[in-house]
Amino acid sequence: MTFSVLVPSSLVREAEDKREATRKLGYVARAATVFRADRLVVFPDRDGERRWGGGFVETVLRYAATPPYLKTEAWGTRDELEYVGVLPPLRVSSRTGSGPERPGSLQEGIVTEVGPDGRVRVNCGLQHPISLLTPDGLEVKEGERVAIRISSREPVRARIVDEPLPGFEVQRADLPDVLARPDAGVRIATSVHGTELSVGRLTELVGRIGDGDLTVAFGAPGRGLPAILDVAVEEVAAGGGEGVEPDPGFDLWLNTIPRQGSETVRTEEAMFASLAPLTLTE
């Protein structure tokens, strides 16, 4: 299963200062971590951006997704990261292998040096960078992040593996391109104007998703997906995902907070409220 979460570059448009914008992005990263998103994609909404646009949003989210032991080496000092001290820790669960072919925990490392004979030095959170062999067919370069399986820390026994890294990957991409990916699966747009999520509809939807792929998109504060995509709210309310013009490529427009008590729901709040039911199992 590939689980993708989509947020606009105008995500922090209502933040009063950079500190608050950074804090908000920390909650977005927490939601992506809690619900085990594989990809957190930032799509452009340049008309809705204010002081901090897609570059700032992407950088802070990438920093948040970086393991603590790699942050200094991977990022150094950057203006966008002035207030990253307010970011909450993600505490990504270590992925443990199963069976004799995948023993040990999976974690992220960064290549610090490429040597001869297929060996590289990798910083992966141990006391010192370690020298490892590169698997056949896998080419890495200095500064690249790789997945490491550590089966023992004393003595150190580890290997580079060709597997997805723990946590989520941050990308920037156009919304139509993301929705057209082969692993997009069931594509859901969240909107107050969408079809209300009921117990019956949720049961049907969870059964439809099953162990398949899922993509869920969110809007920005005061600027929902219909406004971002230039889709009339009447079309969304009438079609519920079918017959919406112009068609962005969603299968369903869904109101995941049908009894909304606030005039606006912040993106990070909508993520927790929406992803909780959508990731339930049968």
PDB file of C-alpha atoms in Angstrom, residues 6-29 40-62 64 80 83 86-87 172 218-224 228 265-269 271:
ATOM      1  CA  LEU A   6      -1.226  16.230  -0.449  1.00  0.00           C
ATOM      2  CA  VAL A   7      -1.034  19.770   0.974  1.00  0.00           C
ATOM      3  CA  PRO A   8      -0.864  23.145  -0.839  1.00  0.00           C
ATOM      4  CA  SER A   9       2.076  25.536  -0.873  1.00  0.00           C
ATOM      5  CA  SER A  10      -0.278  28.098   0.721  1.00  0.00           C
ATOM      6  CA  LEU A  11      -0.510  25.907   3.813  1.00  0.00           C
ATOM      7  CA  VAL A  12       0.853  28.565   6.222  1.00  0.00           C
ATOM      8  CA  ARG A  13      -0.837  31.562   4.614  1.00  0.00           C
ATOM      9  CA  GLU A  14      -2.562  32.678   7.830  1.00  0.00           C
ATOM     10  CA  ALA A  15       0.520  32.421  10.085  1.00  0.00           C
ATOM     11  CA  GLU A  16       1.434  35.715  11.734  1.00  0.00           C
ATOM     12  CA  ASP A  17       5.187  35.073  11.791  1.00  0.00           C
ATOM     13  CA  LYS A  18       7.808  32.529  10.795  1.00  0.00           C
ATOM     14  CA  ARG A  19       7.776  30.903  14.222  1.00  0.00           C
ATOM     15  CA  GLU A  20       4.040  30.185  14.002  1.00  0.00           C
ATOM     16  CA  ALA A  21       4.393  29.003  10.389  1.00  0.00           C
ATOM     17  CA  THR A  22       7.099  26.572  11.473  1.00  0.00           C
ATOM     18  CA  ARG A  23       5.018  25.286  14.377  1.00  0.00           C
ATOM     19  CA  LYS A  24       2.054  24.689  12.072  1.00  0.00           C
ATOM     20  CA  LEU A  25       4.217  22.639   9.702  1.00  0.00           C
ATOM     21  CA  GLY A  26       5.365  20.590  12.672  1.00  0.00           C
ATOM     22  CA  TYR A  27       1.768  19.509  13.325  1.00  0.00           C
ATOM     23  CA  VAL A  28       1.378  18.622   9.644  1.00  0.00           C
ATOM     24  CA  ALA A  29       4.496  16.451   9.860  1.00  0.00           C
ATOM     25  CA  LEU A  40       3.804  14.120   1.857  1.00  0.00           C
ATOM     26  CA  VAL A  41       3.445  16.090  -1.367  1.00  0.00           C
ATOM     27  CA  VAL A  42       3.425  19.899  -1.548  1.00  0.00           C
ATOM     28  CA  PHE A  43       1.495  21.054  -4.622  1.00  0.00           C
ATOM     29  CA  PRO A  44       1.564  24.663  -5.889  1.00  0.00           C
ATOM     30  CA  ASP A  45      -1.044  27.260  -4.934  1.00  0.00           C
ATOM     31  CA  ARG A  46       0.900  30.396  -5.765  1.00  0.00           C
ATOM     32  CA  ASP A  47      -2.222  32.606  -5.843  1.00  0.00           C
ATOM     33  CA  GLY A  48      -2.878  31.691  -2.221  1.00  0.00           C
ATOM     34  CA  GLU A  49       0.655  32.093  -0.882  1.00  0.00           C
ATOM     35  CA  ARG A  50       1.524  35.083   1.241  1.00  0.00           C
ATOM     36  CA  ARG A  51       4.795  35.564   3.123  1.00  0.00           C
ATOM     37  CA  TRP A  52       5.937  31.936   3.102  1.00  0.00           C
ATOM     38  CA  GLY A  53       5.508  29.866  -0.039  1.00  0.00           C
ATOM     39  CA  GLY A  54       6.263  26.396  -1.320  1.00  0.00           C
ATOM     40  CA  GLY A  55      10.028  26.593  -0.876  1.00  0.00           C
ATOM     41  CA  PHE A  56       9.677  27.389   2.824  1.00  0.00           C
ATOM     42  CA  VAL A  57       6.981  24.748   3.337  1.00  0.00           C
ATOM     43  CA  GLU A  58       8.990  22.040   1.588  1.00  0.00           C
ATOM     44  CA  THR A  59      12.234  22.859   3.404  1.00  0.00           C
ATOM     45  CA  VAL A  60      10.713  22.825   6.886  1.00  0.00           C
ATOM     46  CA  LEU A  61       8.796  19.607   6.210  1.00  0.00           C
ATOM     47  CA  ARG A  62      11.935  17.929   4.838  1.00  0.00           C
ATOM     48  CA  ALA A  64      11.119  17.721  10.211  1.00  0.00           C
ATOM     49  CA  GLU A  80      14.040  28.853   6.553  1.00  0.00           C
ATOM     50  CA  TYR A  83      12.645  28.436  14.338  1.00  0.00           C
ATOM     51  CA  VAL A  86       9.531  24.627  18.002  1.00  0.00           C
ATOM     52  CA  LEU A  87       8.975  21.533  15.842  1.00  0.00           C
ATOM     53  CA  ARG A 172       6.979  18.958  -4.536  1.00  0.00           C
ATOM     54  CA  PHE A 218      -6.209  19.014   1.726  1.00  0.00           C
ATOM     55  CA  GLY A 219      -6.733  22.733   1.159  1.00  0.00           C
ATOM     56  CA  ALA A 220      -5.393  25.789   2.968  1.00  0.00           C
ATOM     57  CA  PRO A 221      -6.963  27.963   5.694  1.00  0.00           C
ATOM     58  CA  GLY A 222      -9.593  30.191   4.118  1.00  0.00           C
ATOM     59  CA  ARG A 223      -8.806  28.710   0.729  1.00  0.00           C
ATOM     60  CA  GLY A 224     -10.142  25.198   0.210  1.00  0.00           C
ATOM     61  CA  ILE A 228      -7.334  26.407  -5.316  1.00  0.00           C
ATOM     62  CA  VAL A 265     -10.785  24.188  10.087  1.00  0.00           C
ATOM     63  CA  ARG A 266      -7.026  24.511   9.908  1.00  0.00           C
ATOM     64  CA  THR A 267      -5.198  22.157   7.590  1.00  0.00           C
ATOM     65  CA  GLU A 268      -3.387  20.334  10.389  1.00  0.00           C
ATOM     66  CA  GLU A 269      -6.712  19.892  12.234  1.00  0.00           C
ATOM     67  CA  MET A 271      -5.520  16.092   8.629  1.00  0.00           C
TER      68      MET A 271
END
